[in-house]
Coordinates of C-alpha atoms in Angstrom, one line a residue:
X1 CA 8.8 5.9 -6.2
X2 CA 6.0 2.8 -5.6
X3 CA 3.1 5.4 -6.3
X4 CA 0.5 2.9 -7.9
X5 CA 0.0 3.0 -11.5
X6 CA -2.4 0.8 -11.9
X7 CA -5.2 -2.1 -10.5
X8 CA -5.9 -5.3 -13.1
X9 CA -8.8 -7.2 -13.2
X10 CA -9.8 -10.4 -16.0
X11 CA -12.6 -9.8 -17.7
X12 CA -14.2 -12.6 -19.9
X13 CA -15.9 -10.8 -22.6
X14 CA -13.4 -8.0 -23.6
X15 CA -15.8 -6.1 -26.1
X16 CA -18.0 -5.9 -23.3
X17 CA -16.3 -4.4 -20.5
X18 CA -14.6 -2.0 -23.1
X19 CA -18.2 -1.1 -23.7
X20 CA -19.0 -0.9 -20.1
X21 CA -16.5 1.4 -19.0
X22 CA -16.1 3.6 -22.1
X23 CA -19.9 4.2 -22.4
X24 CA -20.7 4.6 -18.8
X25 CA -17.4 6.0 -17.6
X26 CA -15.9 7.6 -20.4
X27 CA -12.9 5.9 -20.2
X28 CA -10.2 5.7 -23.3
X29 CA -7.9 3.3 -24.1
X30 CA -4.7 4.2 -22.7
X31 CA -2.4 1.6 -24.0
X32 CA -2.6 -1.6 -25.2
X33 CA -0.8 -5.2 -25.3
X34 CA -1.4 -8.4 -27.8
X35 CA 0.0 -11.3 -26.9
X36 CA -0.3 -14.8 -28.4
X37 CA -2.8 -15.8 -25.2
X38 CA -3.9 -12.4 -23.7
X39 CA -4.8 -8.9 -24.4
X40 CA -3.9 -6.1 -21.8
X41 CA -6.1 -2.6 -22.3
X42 CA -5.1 0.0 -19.8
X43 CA -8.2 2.6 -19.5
X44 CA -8.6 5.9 -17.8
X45 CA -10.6 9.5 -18.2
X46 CA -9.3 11.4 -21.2
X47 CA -8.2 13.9 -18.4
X48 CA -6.5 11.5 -16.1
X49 CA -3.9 13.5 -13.6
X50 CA -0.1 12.4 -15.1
X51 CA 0.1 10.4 -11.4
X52 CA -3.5 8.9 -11.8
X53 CA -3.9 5.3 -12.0
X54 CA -5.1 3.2 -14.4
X55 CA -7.0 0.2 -14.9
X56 CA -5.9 -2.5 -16.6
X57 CA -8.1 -5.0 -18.3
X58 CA -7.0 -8.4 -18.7
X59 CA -8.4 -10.7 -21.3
X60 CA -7.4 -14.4 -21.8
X61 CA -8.0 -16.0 -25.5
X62 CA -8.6 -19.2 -23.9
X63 CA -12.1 -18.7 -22.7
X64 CA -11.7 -19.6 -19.2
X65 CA -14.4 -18.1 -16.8
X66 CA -13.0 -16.6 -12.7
X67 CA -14.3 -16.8 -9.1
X68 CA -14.1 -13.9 -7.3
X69 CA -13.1 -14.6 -4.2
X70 CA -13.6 -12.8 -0.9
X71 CA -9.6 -10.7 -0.6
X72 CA -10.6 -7.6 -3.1
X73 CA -13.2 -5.8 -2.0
X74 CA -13.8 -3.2 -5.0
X75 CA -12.3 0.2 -7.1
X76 CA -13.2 3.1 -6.2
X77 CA -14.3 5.9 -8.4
X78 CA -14.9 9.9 -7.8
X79 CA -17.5 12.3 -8.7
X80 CA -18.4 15.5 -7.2
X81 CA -21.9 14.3 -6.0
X82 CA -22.6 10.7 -5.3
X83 CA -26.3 11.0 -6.2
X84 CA -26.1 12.9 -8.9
X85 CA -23.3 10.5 -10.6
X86 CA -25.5 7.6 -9.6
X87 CA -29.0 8.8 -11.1
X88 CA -26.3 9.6 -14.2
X89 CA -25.4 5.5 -14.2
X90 CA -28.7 4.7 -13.6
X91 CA -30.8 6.6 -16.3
X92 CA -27.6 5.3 -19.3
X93 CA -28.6 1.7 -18.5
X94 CA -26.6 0.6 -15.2
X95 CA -28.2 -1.7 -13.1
X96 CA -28.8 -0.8 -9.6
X97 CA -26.9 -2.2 -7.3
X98 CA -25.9 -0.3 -3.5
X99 CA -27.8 3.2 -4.2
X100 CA -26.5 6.6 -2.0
X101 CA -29.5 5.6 0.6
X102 CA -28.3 2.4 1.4
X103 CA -24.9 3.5 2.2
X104 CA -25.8 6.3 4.4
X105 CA -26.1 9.0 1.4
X106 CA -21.5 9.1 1.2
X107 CA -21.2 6.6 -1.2
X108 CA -22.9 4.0 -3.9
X109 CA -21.8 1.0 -5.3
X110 CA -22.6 -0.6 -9.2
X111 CA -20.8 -3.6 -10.5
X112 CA -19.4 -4.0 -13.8
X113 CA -20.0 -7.0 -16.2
X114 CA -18.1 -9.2 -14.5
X115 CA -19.4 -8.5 -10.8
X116 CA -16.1 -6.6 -9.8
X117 CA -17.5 -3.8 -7.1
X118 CA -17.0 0.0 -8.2
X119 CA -17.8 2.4 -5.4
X120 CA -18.2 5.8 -6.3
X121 CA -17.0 7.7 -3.7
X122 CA -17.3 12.4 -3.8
X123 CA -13.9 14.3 -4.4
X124 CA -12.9 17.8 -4.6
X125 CA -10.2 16.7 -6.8
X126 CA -9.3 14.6 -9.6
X127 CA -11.0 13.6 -13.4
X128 CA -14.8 12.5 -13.0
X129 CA -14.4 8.2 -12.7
X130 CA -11.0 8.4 -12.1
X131 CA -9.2 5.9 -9.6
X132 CA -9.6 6.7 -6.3
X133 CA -8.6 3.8 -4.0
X134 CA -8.5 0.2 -4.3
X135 CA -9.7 -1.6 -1.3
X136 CA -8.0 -5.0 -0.4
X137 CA -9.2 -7.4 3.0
X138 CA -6.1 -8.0 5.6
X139 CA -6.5 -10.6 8.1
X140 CA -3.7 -8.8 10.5
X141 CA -4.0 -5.5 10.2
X142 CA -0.3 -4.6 11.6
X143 CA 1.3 -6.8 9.4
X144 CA -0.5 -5.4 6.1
X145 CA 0.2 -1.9 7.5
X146 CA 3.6 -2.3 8.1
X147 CA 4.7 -4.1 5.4
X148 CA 3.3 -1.3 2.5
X149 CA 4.7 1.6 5.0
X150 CA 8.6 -0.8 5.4
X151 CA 8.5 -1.8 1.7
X152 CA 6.8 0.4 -0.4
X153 CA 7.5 3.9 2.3
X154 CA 3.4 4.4 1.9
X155 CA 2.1 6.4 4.6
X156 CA -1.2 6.1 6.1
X157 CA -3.1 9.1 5.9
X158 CA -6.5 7.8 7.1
X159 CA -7.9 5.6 8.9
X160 CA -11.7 5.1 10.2
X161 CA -12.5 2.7 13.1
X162 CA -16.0 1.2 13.7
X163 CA -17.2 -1.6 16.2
X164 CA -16.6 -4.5 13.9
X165 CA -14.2 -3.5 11.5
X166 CA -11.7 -0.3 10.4
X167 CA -10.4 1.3 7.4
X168 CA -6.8 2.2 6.4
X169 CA -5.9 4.3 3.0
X170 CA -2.2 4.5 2.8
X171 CA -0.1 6.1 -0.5
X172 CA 3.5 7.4 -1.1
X173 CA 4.1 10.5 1.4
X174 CA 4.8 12.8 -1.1
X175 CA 1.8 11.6 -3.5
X176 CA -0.6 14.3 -4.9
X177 CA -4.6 14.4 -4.3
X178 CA -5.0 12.9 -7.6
X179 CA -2.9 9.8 -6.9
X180 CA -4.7 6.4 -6.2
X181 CA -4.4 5.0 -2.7
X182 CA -4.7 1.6 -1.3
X183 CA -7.3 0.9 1.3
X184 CA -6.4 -1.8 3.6
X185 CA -9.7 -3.5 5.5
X186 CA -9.9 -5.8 8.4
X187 CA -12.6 -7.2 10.0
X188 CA -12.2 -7.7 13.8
X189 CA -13.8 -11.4 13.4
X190 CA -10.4 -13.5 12.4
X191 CA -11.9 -14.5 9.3
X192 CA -9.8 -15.6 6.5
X193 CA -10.0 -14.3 2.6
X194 CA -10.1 -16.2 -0.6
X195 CA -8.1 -14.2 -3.4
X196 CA -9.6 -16.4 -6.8
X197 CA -8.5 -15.1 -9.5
X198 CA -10.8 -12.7 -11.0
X199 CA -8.9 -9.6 -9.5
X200 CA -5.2 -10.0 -11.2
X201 CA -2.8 -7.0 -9.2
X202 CA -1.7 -4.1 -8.1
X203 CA 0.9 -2.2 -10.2
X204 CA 3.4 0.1 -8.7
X205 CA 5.7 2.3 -10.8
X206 CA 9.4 3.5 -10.0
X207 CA 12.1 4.8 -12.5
X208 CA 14.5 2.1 -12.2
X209 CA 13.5 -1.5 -12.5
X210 CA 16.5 -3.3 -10.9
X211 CA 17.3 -1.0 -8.6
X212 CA 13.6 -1.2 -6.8
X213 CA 13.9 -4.5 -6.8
X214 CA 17.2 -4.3 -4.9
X215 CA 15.6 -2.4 -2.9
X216 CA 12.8 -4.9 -2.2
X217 CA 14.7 -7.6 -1.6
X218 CA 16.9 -6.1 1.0
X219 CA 13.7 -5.3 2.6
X220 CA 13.3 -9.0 2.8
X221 CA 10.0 -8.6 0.2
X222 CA 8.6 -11.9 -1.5
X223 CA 11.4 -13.3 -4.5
X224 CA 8.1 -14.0 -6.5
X225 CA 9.1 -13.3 -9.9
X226 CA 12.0 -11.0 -10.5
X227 CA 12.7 -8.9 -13.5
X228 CA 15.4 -11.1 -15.3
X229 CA 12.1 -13.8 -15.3
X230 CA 9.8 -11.2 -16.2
X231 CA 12.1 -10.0 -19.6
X232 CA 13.7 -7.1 -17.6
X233 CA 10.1 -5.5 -18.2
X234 CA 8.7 -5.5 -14.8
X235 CA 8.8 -7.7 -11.9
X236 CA 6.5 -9.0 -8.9
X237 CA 6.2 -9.4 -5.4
X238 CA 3.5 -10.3 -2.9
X239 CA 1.8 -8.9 0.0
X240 CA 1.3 -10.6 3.3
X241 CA -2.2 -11.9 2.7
X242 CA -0.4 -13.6 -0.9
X243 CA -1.8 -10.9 -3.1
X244 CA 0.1 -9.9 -5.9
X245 CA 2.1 -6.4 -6.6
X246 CA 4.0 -5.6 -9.5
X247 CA 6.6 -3.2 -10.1
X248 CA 6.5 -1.4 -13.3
X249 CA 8.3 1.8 -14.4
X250 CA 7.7 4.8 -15.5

C-alpha cells in the first residue's frame, strides 16, 4: 500500500507534449480520461515494471497558461549511461539544457515544452525513461520526513548531505527497484517555496479506497477532499509544505 503510481503535471498544448514525450521518450499512452473541461493522458515506456509510475498529463480546455513555482524541483528519468542518453536527446532535436559536464558527469537535465525539469539520472534497473524519483523542496526537513514515513509507512533509503543543502529519497519498505521514489530537498537557508500550479500531484495507489483513508485520517492526515467528494474514485490529502497527494487504487 501508498507505493506512488503516478506524478501529474498541466501542460498547455496537449498535442505537443504528447509529441514530446512519445518521440523523444518513447512513451505510450497508458490510459486516458475526457472530461467536459480537462483531458488526463497517463504515459509510460511500453515496458513499464507493473509497480512503475506513471505520468500523468493534465490538459485544461480552457486555455489558461501556469507559473511554475519554486516547491517541485523536477522528474527523474533512467538510462544506463547519462551521456550516451543525452547525446541520444540531443542529436533527435532536444534542446540543451544541464549537459553530463555541468553536473559533474552523474546526471543531465532537459526540460520539456512546458519548462518542467527532467533529470536523467543512470540505473541498473528499470525501462529506459521510466520514473525514477520525483523531487519535491521541504522547508523543515523532519517534518516532511516524518510525515511520509507516519502516514504513508515510506522508508528512507537514502540520503546525501552537502554544505548547503541534503537529499532524502524515501518509498514503501517493501517497494521493488523499479518503483518510483520521492525525493525530499531542503536547503539549509530557511527559504520558503512557491507551489504555482504548473505541477498538479502526486498519486499514491492502495487496494481499498475507504479504508486508506481511514487510515489517513486516524493518522491525523489533511481532510482535504475525501472520497465521498471525489465520487468514491479517489481521494486527496496534503503534505506539510501544502502539496497535494492523492490516493488512488489499484
Amino acid at each position: 500500500m501508498w507505493s506512488l503510481d503516478h506524478t501529474m503535471m498541466r501542460v498547455e498544448d496537449l498535442d505537443a507534449s504528447l509529441d514530446w514525450y512519445q518521440t523523444y521518450f518513447d512513451y505510450e499512452e497508458k490510459g486516458r480520461w475526457e472530461a467536459d473541461t480537462f483531458t488526463n493522458v497517463f504515459l509510460g515506456p511500453e515496458d513499464v515494471h507493473d509497480d512503475g509510475a506513471l505520468l500523468e498529463l493534465t490538459y485544461n480546455h480552457d486555455g489558461r497558461s501556469y507559473t511554475m513555482g519554486d516547491a517541485w524541483g523536477h522528474i527523474a528519468v533512467r538510462c544506463d549511461d547519462v551521456y550516451e542518453a543525452y547525446d541520444e536527446l540531443m542529436d533527435a532535436g532536444v534542446e540543451d539544457y544541464r549537459d553530463p559536464d555541468s553536473c559533474g558527469g552523474s546526471y543531465a537535465f532537459v526540460t520539456d515544452p512546458d519548462g518542467h525539469e527532467i533529470e536523467i539520472v543512470e540505473r541498473d534497473h528499470g525501462a529506459k525513461w521510466s520514473l525514477d524519483h520525483t523531487m519535491i523542496r521541504v522547508e523543515d526537513a523532519e517534518q516532511a520526513i516524518g510525515w511520509y514515513t507516519r502516514k504513508l509507512d515510506y522508508d528512507l533509503f537514502r540520503r546525501e548531505e552537502f554544505d548547503d543543502f541534503a537529499l532524502y529519497f524515501l518509498k514503501p519498505e517493501d517497494a521493488p527497484e523499479e518503483a518510483m521514489s520521492v525525493e525530499l530537498t531542503y536547503n539549509y537557508d530557511g527559504r520558503s517555496y512557491e507551489l504555482g500550479d504548473a505541477w498538479g500531484h502526486l498519486a499514491v495507489r492502495t487496494d481499498d479506497l475507504h479504508s486508506a483513508w481511514e487510515t489517513l485520517m486516524g493518522r491525523h492526515a489533511e481532510d482535504y477532499r475525501d472520497p465521498e467528494s471525489c465520487d468514491d474514485r479517489y481521494a486527496f490529502t496534503k503534505d506539510p509544505d501544502a502539496r497535494e497527494i492523492e490516493i488512488v487504487t489499484n
